[in-house]
PDB file of C-alpha atoms in Angstrom:
ATOM      1  CA  UNK B   3      26.411  -6.167  12.219  1.00 39.00           C
ATOM      2  CA  UNK B   4      27.370  -6.603  15.827  1.00 40.00           C
ATOM      3  CA  UNK B   5      24.092  -4.560  17.334  1.00 49.00           C
ATOM      4  CA  UNK B   6      21.116  -3.835  16.197  1.00 54.00           C
ATOM      5  CA  UNK B   7      19.928  -0.475  16.132  1.00 55.00           C
ATOM      6  CA  UNK B   8      18.691   2.038  18.678  1.00 54.00           C
ATOM      7  CA  UNK B   9      15.480   2.916  19.020  1.00 53.00           C
ATOM      8  CA  UNK B  10      12.530   5.469  20.255  1.00 55.00           C
ATOM      9  CA  UNK B  11       9.282   5.513  21.534  1.00 56.00           C
ATOM     10  CA  UNK B  12       6.970   6.104  18.212  1.00 64.00           C
ATOM     11  CA  UNK B  13       5.317   9.398  17.582  1.00 75.00           C
ATOM     12  CA  UNK B  14       2.510  10.916  16.854  1.00 76.00           C
ATOM     13  CA  UNK B  15       2.748  10.247  13.363  1.00 90.00           C
ATOM     14  CA  UNK B  16       3.914   6.441  13.660  1.00 90.00           C
ATOM     15  CA  UNK B  17       0.633   5.681  16.032  1.00 92.00           C
ATOM     16  CA  UNK B  18      -1.423   7.143  13.490  1.00 94.00           C
ATOM     17  CA  UNK B  19       0.033   5.111  10.782  1.00 96.00           C
ATOM     18  CA  UNK B  20      -0.650   2.276  12.831  1.00 96.00           C
ATOM     19  CA  UNK B  21      -4.220   2.998  13.325  1.00 96.00           C
ATOM     20  CA  UNK B  22      -5.034   3.359   9.394  1.00 97.00           C
ATOM     21  CA  UNK B  23      -2.948   0.089   9.329  1.00 97.00           C
ATOM     22  CA  UNK B  24      -5.423  -1.693  11.366  1.00 96.00           C
ATOM     23  CA  UNK B  25      -8.065  -0.253  10.021  1.00 97.00           C
ATOM     24  CA  UNK B  26      -6.826  -1.381   6.620  1.00 97.00           C
ATOM     25  CA  UNK B  27      -6.220  -5.422   8.060  1.00 96.00           C
ATOM     26  CA  UNK B  28      -9.490  -5.170   9.143  1.00 95.00           C
ATOM     27  CA  UNK B  29     -10.660  -5.583   5.250  1.00 96.00           C
ATOM     28  CA  UNK B  30      -8.499  -8.046   4.739  1.00 94.00           C
ATOM     29  CA  UNK B  31      -8.298  -7.437   1.449  1.00 96.00           C
ATOM     30  CA  UNK B  32      -4.664  -7.019   0.391  1.00 96.00           C
ATOM     31  CA  UNK B  33      -2.821 -10.046  -2.116  1.00 94.00           C
ATOM     32  CA  UNK B  34      -6.506 -11.020  -2.856  1.00 95.00           C
ATOM     33  CA  UNK B  35      -7.555 -11.822  -6.628  1.00 96.00           C
ATOM     34  CA  UNK B  36      -9.348  -9.795  -8.672  1.00 96.00           C
ATOM     35  CA  UNK B  37     -13.155  -9.020  -8.075  1.00 97.00           C
ATOM     36  CA  UNK B  38     -15.739  -7.455 -10.765  1.00 98.00           C
ATOM     37  CA  UNK B  39     -17.029  -5.406  -8.353  1.00 97.00           C
ATOM     38  CA  UNK B  40     -14.219  -3.350  -8.394  1.00 98.00           C
ATOM     39  CA  UNK B  41     -12.913  -4.026 -11.717  1.00 98.00           C
ATOM     40  CA  UNK B  42     -17.242  -2.562 -12.435  1.00 98.00           C
ATOM     41  CA  UNK B  43     -15.885   0.805 -10.880  1.00 98.00           C
ATOM     42  CA  UNK B  44     -12.594   0.920 -12.292  1.00 98.00           C
ATOM     43  CA  UNK B  45     -13.738   0.411 -16.021  1.00 98.00           C
ATOM     44  CA  UNK B  46     -16.117   3.342 -15.216  1.00 98.00           C
ATOM     45  CA  UNK B  47     -13.538   5.937 -14.435  1.00 98.00           C
ATOM     46  CA  UNK B  48     -11.637   4.953 -17.139  1.00 98.00           C
ATOM     47  CA  UNK B  49     -14.563   5.403 -19.486  1.00 98.00           C
ATOM     48  CA  UNK B  50     -16.652   8.353 -17.505  1.00 98.00           C
ATOM     49  CA  UNK B  51     -13.309  10.840 -17.615  1.00 98.00           C
ATOM     50  CA  UNK B  52     -11.634   9.630 -20.544  1.00 97.00           C
ATOM     51  CA  UNK B  53      -8.354   8.497 -19.291  1.00 98.00           C
ATOM     52  CA  UNK B  54      -6.255   5.842 -20.124  1.00 98.00           C
ATOM     53  CA  UNK B  55      -5.811   4.293 -16.781  1.00 98.00           C
ATOM     54  CA  UNK B  56      -7.785   3.850 -14.027  1.00 98.00           C
ATOM     55  CA  UNK B  57      -6.802   2.220 -10.285  1.00 98.00           C
ATOM     56  CA  UNK B  58      -8.633   0.805  -7.056  1.00 98.00           C
ATOM     57  CA  UNK B  59      -4.531   0.470  -4.721  1.00 98.00           C
ATOM     58  CA  UNK B  60      -4.422   0.236  -1.041  1.00 98.00           C
ATOM     59  CA  UNK B  61      -1.333   1.542   0.553  1.00 98.00           C
ATOM     60  CA  UNK B  62       0.647  -0.684   3.662  1.00 97.00           C
ATOM     61  CA  UNK B  63       3.337  -0.205   4.798  1.00 96.00           C
ATOM     62  CA  UNK B  64       5.693   0.059   1.980  1.00 97.00           C
ATOM     63  CA  UNK B  65       4.032  -0.208  -0.929  1.00 97.00           C
ATOM     64  CA  UNK B  66       0.624   0.535  -2.996  1.00 97.00           C
ATOM     65  CA  UNK B  67      -0.932  -2.486  -4.507  1.00 98.00           C
ATOM     66  CA  UNK B  68      -3.593  -2.663  -7.182  1.00 98.00           C
ATOM     67  CA  UNK B  69      -7.088  -3.987  -6.029  1.00 98.00           C
ATOM     68  CA  UNK B  70      -8.267  -3.091  -9.890  1.00 98.00           C
ATOM     69  CA  UNK B  71      -6.495  -2.126 -12.678  1.00 97.00           C
ATOM     70  CA  UNK B  72      -7.320  -0.824 -15.679  1.00 97.00           C
ATOM     71  CA  UNK B  73      -4.455   0.181 -18.624  1.00 97.00           C
ATOM     72  CA  UNK B  74      -1.708  -0.576 -16.628  1.00 93.00           C
ATOM     73  CA  UNK B  75       0.056  -4.304 -16.140  1.00 89.00           C
ATOM     74  CA  UNK B  76       1.787  -3.683 -12.882  1.00 92.00           C
ATOM     75  CA  UNK B  77      -0.189  -5.291  -9.667  1.00 94.00           C
ATOM     76  CA  UNK B  78       2.019  -3.065  -7.090  1.00 96.00           C
ATOM     77  CA  UNK B  79       4.911  -0.032  -6.883  1.00 96.00           C
ATOM     78  CA  UNK B  80       6.993   1.063  -4.087  1.00 96.00           C
ATOM     79  CA  UNK B  81       5.022   3.365  -1.785  1.00 96.00           C
ATOM     80  CA  UNK B  82       7.406   6.181  -1.469  1.00 95.00           C
ATOM     81  CA  UNK B  83       7.002   8.295  -5.082  1.00 96.00           C
ATOM     82  CA  UNK B  84       3.355   7.285  -5.419  1.00 97.00           C
ATOM     83  CA  UNK B  85       0.582   9.606  -6.274  1.00 97.00           C
ATOM     84  CA  UNK B  86      -1.570   7.240  -4.501  1.00 97.00           C
ATOM     85  CA  UNK B  87       0.697   7.715  -1.088  1.00 97.00           C
ATOM     86  CA  UNK B  88      -0.153  11.786  -1.854  1.00 96.00           C
ATOM     87  CA  UNK B  89      -3.574  11.082  -2.197  1.00 97.00           C
ATOM     88  CA  UNK B  90      -4.536   9.623   0.996  1.00 97.00           C
ATOM     89  CA  UNK B  91      -2.823  12.256   3.358  1.00 95.00           C
ATOM     90  CA  UNK B  92      -5.297  14.906   1.205  1.00 94.00           C
ATOM     91  CA  UNK B  93      -7.972  15.835   3.278  1.00 93.00           C
ATOM     92  CA  UNK B  94     -10.603  15.465   0.558  1.00 94.00           C
ATOM     93  CA  UNK B  95      -8.943  14.456  -3.281  1.00 96.00           C
ATOM     94  CA  UNK B  96      -5.485  15.073  -4.848  1.00 98.00           C
ATOM     95  CA  UNK B  97      -5.693  16.693  -8.310  1.00 98.00           C
ATOM     96  CA  UNK B  98      -2.980  17.032 -10.714  1.00 98.00           C
ATOM     97  CA  UNK B  99      -3.723  18.639 -14.643  1.00 98.00           C
ATOM     98  CA  UNK B 100      -0.496  18.406 -15.506  1.00 98.00           C
ATOM     99  CA  UNK B 101       2.244  16.785 -13.918  1.00 98.00           C
ATOM    100  CA  UNK B 102       5.058  17.925 -15.539  1.00 97.00           C
ATOM    101  CA  UNK B 103       4.596  21.924 -14.628  1.00 97.00           C
ATOM    102  CA  UNK B 104       4.128  20.612 -10.957  1.00 96.00           C
ATOM    103  CA  UNK B 105       7.029  21.203  -8.550  1.00 95.00           C
ATOM    104  CA  UNK B 106       5.900  18.104  -6.530  1.00 93.00           C
ATOM    105  CA  UNK B 107       5.557  15.975  -8.779  1.00 96.00           C
ATOM    106  CA  UNK B 108       8.204  16.959 -11.922  1.00 95.00           C
ATOM    107  CA  UNK B 109      10.755  14.962 -11.143  1.00 97.00           C
ATOM    108  CA  UNK B 110       8.423  12.053  -9.789  1.00 97.00           C
ATOM    109  CA  UNK B 111       9.762   8.459 -11.368  1.00 97.00           C
ATOM    110  CA  UNK B 112       6.482   7.674 -12.714  1.00 97.00           C
ATOM    111  CA  UNK B 113       6.448  11.186 -14.604  1.00 98.00           C
ATOM    112  CA  UNK B 114       9.712  10.881 -15.262  1.00 97.00           C
ATOM    113  CA  UNK B 115       9.930   6.841 -16.515  1.00 96.00           C
ATOM    114  CA  UNK B 116       6.486   4.799 -17.091  1.00 94.00           C
ATOM    115  CA  UNK B 117       3.452   4.919 -16.455  1.00 95.00           C
ATOM    116  CA  UNK B 118       5.090   8.685 -17.509  1.00 96.00           C
ATOM    117  CA  UNK B 119       2.183  10.729 -15.525  1.00 98.00           C
ATOM    118  CA  UNK B 120       0.713  13.999 -17.092  1.00 98.00           C
ATOM    119  CA  UNK B 121      -2.921  13.986 -15.319  1.00 98.00           C
ATOM    120  CA  UNK B 122      -3.809  12.167 -11.560  1.00 98.00           C
ATOM    121  CA  UNK B 123      -6.727  12.377  -9.826  1.00 98.00           C
ATOM    122  CA  UNK B 124      -7.490  10.502  -6.551  1.00 98.00           C
ATOM    123  CA  UNK B 125     -10.089  10.003  -4.237  1.00 98.00           C
ATOM    124  CA  UNK B 126      -8.993   8.800  -0.787  1.00 98.00           C
ATOM    125  CA  UNK B 127     -10.922   5.454   0.612  1.00 98.00           C
ATOM    126  CA  UNK B 128     -11.516   6.309   3.936  1.00 97.00           C
ATOM    127  CA  UNK B 129     -13.192   3.598   6.340  1.00 96.00           C
ATOM    128  CA  UNK B 130     -16.054   5.036   8.513  1.00 95.00           C
ATOM    129  CA  UNK B 131     -13.245   5.821  11.696  1.00 94.00           C
ATOM    130  CA  UNK B 132     -12.032   8.119   8.918  1.00 96.00           C
ATOM    131  CA  UNK B 133      -8.791   6.198   8.154  1.00 97.00           C
ATOM    132  CA  UNK B 134      -7.570   7.032   4.553  1.00 98.00           C
ATOM    133  CA  UNK B 135      -6.884   3.108   3.329  1.00 98.00           C
ATOM    134  CA  UNK B 136      -6.461   3.607  -0.169  1.00 98.00           C
ATOM    135  CA  UNK B 137      -7.522   5.207  -3.412  1.00 98.00           C
ATOM    136  CA  UNK B 138      -9.624   5.496  -6.445  1.00 98.00           C
ATOM    137  CA  UNK B 139      -7.783   7.224  -9.273  1.00 98.00           C
ATOM    138  CA  UNK B 140      -7.588   8.258 -13.126  1.00 98.00           C
ATOM    139  CA  UNK B 141      -4.594   8.588 -14.549  1.00 98.00           C
ATOM    140  CA  UNK B 142      -3.238   9.895 -18.369  1.00 98.00           C
ATOM    141  CA  UNK B 143      -0.182  10.674 -20.309  1.00 98.00           C
ATOM    142  CA  UNK B 144      -1.909  13.830 -21.119  1.00 98.00           C
ATOM    143  CA  UNK B 145      -2.552  16.833 -19.188  1.00 98.00           C
ATOM    144  CA  UNK B 146      -6.023  17.404 -18.650  1.00 96.00           C
ATOM    145  CA  UNK B 147      -8.578  20.078 -17.179  1.00 96.00           C
ATOM    146  CA  UNK B 148     -11.046  18.428 -14.237  1.00 97.00           C
ATOM    147  CA  UNK B 149     -13.837  20.285 -13.468  1.00 97.00           C
ATOM    148  CA  UNK B 150     -15.697  20.456 -10.352  1.00 97.00           C
ATOM    149  CA  UNK B 151     -18.314  17.984 -11.563  1.00 97.00           C
ATOM    150  CA  UNK B 152     -15.695  15.892 -12.607  1.00 98.00           C
ATOM    151  CA  UNK B 153     -14.595  15.877  -8.774  1.00 97.00           C
ATOM    152  CA  UNK B 154     -18.072  15.320  -7.489  1.00 98.00           C
ATOM    153  CA  UNK B 155     -18.143  12.171  -9.984  1.00 98.00           C
ATOM    154  CA  UNK B 156     -14.711  11.135  -8.606  1.00 98.00           C
ATOM    155  CA  UNK B 157     -16.591  11.462  -4.753  1.00 98.00           C
ATOM    156  CA  UNK B 158     -19.223   9.177  -5.927  1.00 98.00           C
ATOM    157  CA  UNK B 159     -16.924   6.392  -7.284  1.00 98.00           C
ATOM    158  CA  UNK B 160     -15.110   6.451  -4.419  1.00 98.00           C
ATOM    159  CA  UNK B 161     -18.343   6.335  -2.006  1.00 98.00           C
ATOM    160  CA  UNK B 162     -18.950   3.474  -3.995  1.00 98.00           C
ATOM    161  CA  UNK B 163     -15.488   1.543  -4.124  1.00 98.00           C
ATOM    162  CA  UNK B 164     -15.651   2.155  -0.089  1.00 98.00           C
ATOM    163  CA  UNK B 165     -19.212   0.725   0.182  1.00 98.00           C
ATOM    164  CA  UNK B 166     -18.792  -2.428  -2.023  1.00 97.00           C
ATOM    165  CA  UNK B 167     -15.544  -2.965   0.682  1.00 97.00           C
ATOM    166  CA  UNK B 168     -17.571  -2.584   3.416  1.00 96.00           C
ATOM    167  CA  UNK B 169     -20.248  -5.084   2.399  1.00 96.00           C
ATOM    168  CA  UNK B 170     -17.131  -7.311   1.177  1.00 95.00           C
ATOM    169  CA  UNK B 171     -16.267  -7.156   5.214  1.00 93.00           C
ATOM    170  CA  UNK B 172     -19.525  -7.466   6.625  1.00 92.00           C
ATOM    171  CA  UNK B 173     -20.344 -10.470   4.406  1.00 90.00           C
ATOM    172  CA  UNK B 174     -16.936 -12.181   5.412  1.00 85.00           C
ATOM    173  CA  UNK B 175     -17.455 -11.035   9.052  1.00 84.00           C
ATOM    174  CA  UNK B 176     -21.096 -13.714   8.836  1.00 83.00           C
ATOM    175  CA  UNK B 177     -19.865 -16.100   6.978  1.00 79.00           C
ATOM    176  CA  UNK B 178     -16.468 -16.340   9.047  1.00 73.00           C
ATOM    177  CA  UNK B 179     -14.160 -16.719   6.247  1.00 62.00           C
ATOM    178  CA  UNK B 180     -10.819 -14.441   5.397  1.00 52.00           C
ATOM    179  CA  UNK B 181     -10.703 -12.976   2.034  1.00 47.00           C
ATOM    180  CA  UNK B 182      -7.292 -13.017   1.998  1.00 45.00           C
ATOM    181  CA  UNK B 183      -6.050 -16.639   2.683  1.00 44.00           C
ATOM    182  CA  UNK B 184      -6.168 -17.087  -1.156  1.00 41.00           C
ATOM    183  CA  UNK B 185      -3.758 -14.403  -2.003  1.00 42.00           C
ATOM    184  CA  UNK B 186      -1.115 -15.504   0.789  1.00 46.00           C
ATOM    185  CA  UNK B 187       1.734 -17.407  -0.150  1.00 46.00           C
ATOM    186  CA  UNK B 188       3.137 -20.548   1.320  1.00 47.00           C
ATOM    187  CA  UNK B 189       5.864 -18.811   3.107  1.00 46.00           C
ATOM    188  CA  UNK B 190       3.515 -16.830   5.001  1.00 47.00           C
ATOM    189  CA  UNK B 191       1.469 -20.025   5.653  1.00 50.00           C
ATOM    190  CA  UNK B 192       4.540 -21.608   7.217  1.00 47.00           C
ATOM    191  CA  UNK B 193       4.256 -19.004  10.618  1.00 44.00           C
ATOM    192  CA  UNK B 194       0.500 -19.560  10.839  1.00 46.00           C
ATOM    193  CA  UNK B 195       1.326 -19.917  14.624  1.00 55.00           C
ATOM    194  CA  UNK B 196       2.292 -16.232  14.386  1.00 67.00           C
ATOM    195  CA  UNK B 197      -0.447 -13.524  15.219  1.00 82.00           C
ATOM    196  CA  UNK B 198      -1.082 -11.895  11.674  1.00 90.00           C
ATOM    197  CA  UNK B 199      -0.382  -8.701  11.831  1.00 94.00           C
ATOM    198  CA  UNK B 200       0.086  -5.209   9.146  1.00 96.00           C
ATOM    199  CA  UNK B 201       2.909  -3.315  10.378  1.00 97.00           C
ATOM    200  CA  UNK B 202       5.212  -0.586   8.700  1.00 97.00           C
ATOM    201  CA  UNK B 203       8.834  -1.837   9.539  1.00 97.00           C
ATOM    202  CA  UNK B 204      12.491  -1.401   7.568  1.00 97.00           C
ATOM    203  CA  UNK B 205      15.087  -4.143   7.242  1.00 97.00           C
ATOM    204  CA  UNK B 206      18.207  -3.045   7.781  1.00 97.00           C
ATOM    205  CA  UNK B 207      21.771  -4.301   6.754  1.00 97.00           C
ATOM    206  CA  UNK B 208      25.611  -3.086   5.875  1.00 95.00           C
ATOM    207  CA  UNK B 209      25.784  -1.954   8.865  1.00 92.00           C
ATOM    208  CA  UNK B 210      23.225   0.852   8.557  1.00 91.00           C
ATOM    209  CA  UNK B 211      24.501   2.239   5.480  1.00 94.00           C
ATOM    210  CA  UNK B 212      21.289  -0.052   3.447  1.00 96.00           C
ATOM    211  CA  UNK B 213      17.554   0.334   4.777  1.00 96.00           C
ATOM    212  CA  UNK B 214      14.166  -1.750   2.919  1.00 97.00           C
ATOM    213  CA  UNK B 215      11.079  -0.781   3.766  1.00 97.00           C
ATOM    214  CA  UNK B 216       9.268  -4.063   4.284  1.00 97.00           C
ATOM    215  CA  UNK B 217       5.640  -4.733   6.418  1.00 97.00           C
ATOM    216  CA  UNK B 218       5.392  -7.087   8.991  1.00 97.00           C
ATOM    217  CA  UNK B 219       2.542 -10.146   7.800  1.00 95.00           C
ATOM    218  CA  UNK B 220       2.737 -12.369  10.808  1.00 94.00           C
ATOM    219  CA  UNK B 221       5.106 -12.498  14.079  1.00 94.00           C
ATOM    220  CA  UNK B 222       5.418 -14.585  16.888  1.00 92.00           C
ATOM    221  CA  UNK B 223       7.828 -13.856  19.743  1.00 92.00           C
ATOM    222  CA  UNK B 224      10.421 -15.433  17.437  1.00 93.00           C
ATOM    223  CA  UNK B 225       9.987 -14.731  14.140  1.00 94.00           C
ATOM    224  CA  UNK B 226       8.278 -12.713  11.511  1.00 95.00           C
ATOM    225  CA  UNK B 227       7.199 -13.134   8.003  1.00 95.00           C
ATOM    226  CA  UNK B 228       7.553  -9.521   6.018  1.00 96.00           C
ATOM    227  CA  UNK B 229       7.039  -8.185   2.401  1.00 96.00           C
ATOM    228  CA  UNK B 230       9.022  -5.945   0.721  1.00 97.00           C
ATOM    229  CA  UNK B 231       9.265  -4.796  -3.149  1.00 95.00           C
ATOM    230  CA  UNK B 232      11.742  -7.309  -3.975  1.00 95.00           C
ATOM    231  CA  UNK B 233      14.414  -9.654  -1.377  1.00 95.00           C
ATOM    232  CA  UNK B 234      16.959  -9.676  -4.166  1.00 93.00           C
ATOM    233  CA  UNK B 235      19.756  -7.482  -2.800  1.00 94.00           C
ATOM    234  CA  UNK B 236      18.992  -8.436   1.125  1.00 97.00           C
ATOM    235  CA  UNK B 237      21.522 -10.359   2.634  1.00 97.00           C
ATOM    236  CA  UNK B 238      21.167 -13.223   5.256  1.00 96.00           C
ATOM    237  CA  UNK B 239      21.802 -11.768   9.090  1.00 97.00           C
ATOM    238  CA  UNK B 240      19.512  -8.096   8.984  1.00 97.00           C
ATOM    239  CA  UNK B 241      17.633  -5.762  11.309  1.00 97.00           C
ATOM    240  CA  UNK B 242      14.459  -5.755  11.727  1.00 97.00           C
ATOM    241  CA  UNK B 243      12.677  -2.172  12.967  1.00 96.00           C
ATOM    242  CA  UNK B 244       8.971  -2.123  13.618  1.00 95.00           C
ATOM    243  CA  UNK B 245       8.249   1.214  14.342  1.00 88.00           C
ATOM    244  CA  UNK B 246       4.938   1.241  15.705  1.00 92.00           C
ATOM    245  CA  UNK B 247       6.497  -1.149  18.701  1.00 92.00           C
ATOM    246  CA  UNK B 248       9.195   1.121  19.022  1.00 90.00           C
ATOM    247  CA  UNK B 249      11.693  -2.492  18.674  1.00 91.00           C
ATOM    248  CA  UNK B 250      14.540  -3.659  16.848  1.00 94.00           C
ATOM    249  CA  UNK B 251      15.579  -7.181  16.722  1.00 96.00           C
ATOM    250  CA  UNK B 252      18.827  -8.910  14.927  1.00 97.00           C
ATOM    251  CA  UNK B 253      16.986 -11.505  13.016  1.00 96.00           C
ATOM    252  CA  UNK B 254      18.385 -14.712  10.388  1.00 97.00           C
ATOM    253  CA  UNK B 255      16.651 -14.946   7.101  1.00 96.00           C
ATOM    254  CA  UNK B 256      15.007 -18.746   7.220  1.00 94.00           C
ATOM    255  CA  UNK B 257      13.909 -18.561   3.869  1.00 93.00           C
ATOM    256  CA  UNK B 258      12.819 -15.819   1.256  1.00 94.00           C
ATOM    257  CA  UNK B 259      10.776 -16.174  -2.321  1.00 92.00           C
ATOM    258  CA  UNK B 260      11.120 -12.593  -4.538  1.00 90.00           C
ATOM    259  CA  UNK B 261       8.906 -10.848  -1.701  1.00 94.00           C
ATOM    260  CA  UNK B 262       8.755 -12.534   1.399  1.00 94.00           C
ATOM    261  CA  UNK B 263      10.890 -12.866   3.900  1.00 95.00           C
ATOM    262  CA  UNK B 264      10.861 -15.980   6.672  1.00 95.00           C
ATOM    263  CA  UNK B 265      12.855 -13.830   9.564  1.00 96.00           C
ATOM    264  CA  UNK B 266      14.110 -16.187  12.587  1.00 96.00           C
ATOM    265  CA  UNK B 267      15.123 -13.187  15.913  1.00 96.00           C
ATOM    266  CA  UNK B 268      18.175 -13.830  17.272  1.00 94.00           C
ATOM    267  CA  UNK B 269      18.682 -14.214  21.286  1.00 82.00           C
TER     268      UNK B 269
END
């Protein structure tokens, strides 16, 4: 790879997505430890709807990350096939009573493989500015019906989750604390001189034949720290494309962890 790929000006969808990520960043919740206030809500959702799984998830540039989860061990998944990624695009809730018979989802890897989703009910968590930054959802490996009363209960639980998140943000603002610091990796802290950001991006390599979606978490004029699902197959020289900034930079990988890359921009 000799040159970085060309870039066009960001379109409306990119600008809207960056506004959503900016809203999510203000809550400083990604990669923070579990909190009882959120766990209480997912336990309630699991009991109220009689399902085996319930989550509160937040969607960044490349993944869905679970702030709270009941009935599943994973803490994050790829954003692309995630039901919650579809749910945040809905004006109200997303209800799938049987994913196997729903042409939108029957070939989804979370239906054909773990956790074998058949039933999904998710409500977007919408901040006061209107951006859907995550979801509260109920999931089961068996098909289920979902009544209008159930939908009202789901909406109430989602509203409570958003109230908890707002209270958490206001409390942090008053104390000057940064809740996300506890969950920030040591690799990210190496670039503390860079701006803390939340931007959707893509890592491009193999002469443009391979693309890995990422989230840019730290950014300075000469470096960046990005988060990916896995760094295992990413080489030591890549191009970083930041959608909202309409920029593409050739980079060298200075250091890496399982899910973080420290990149130095080449001149």
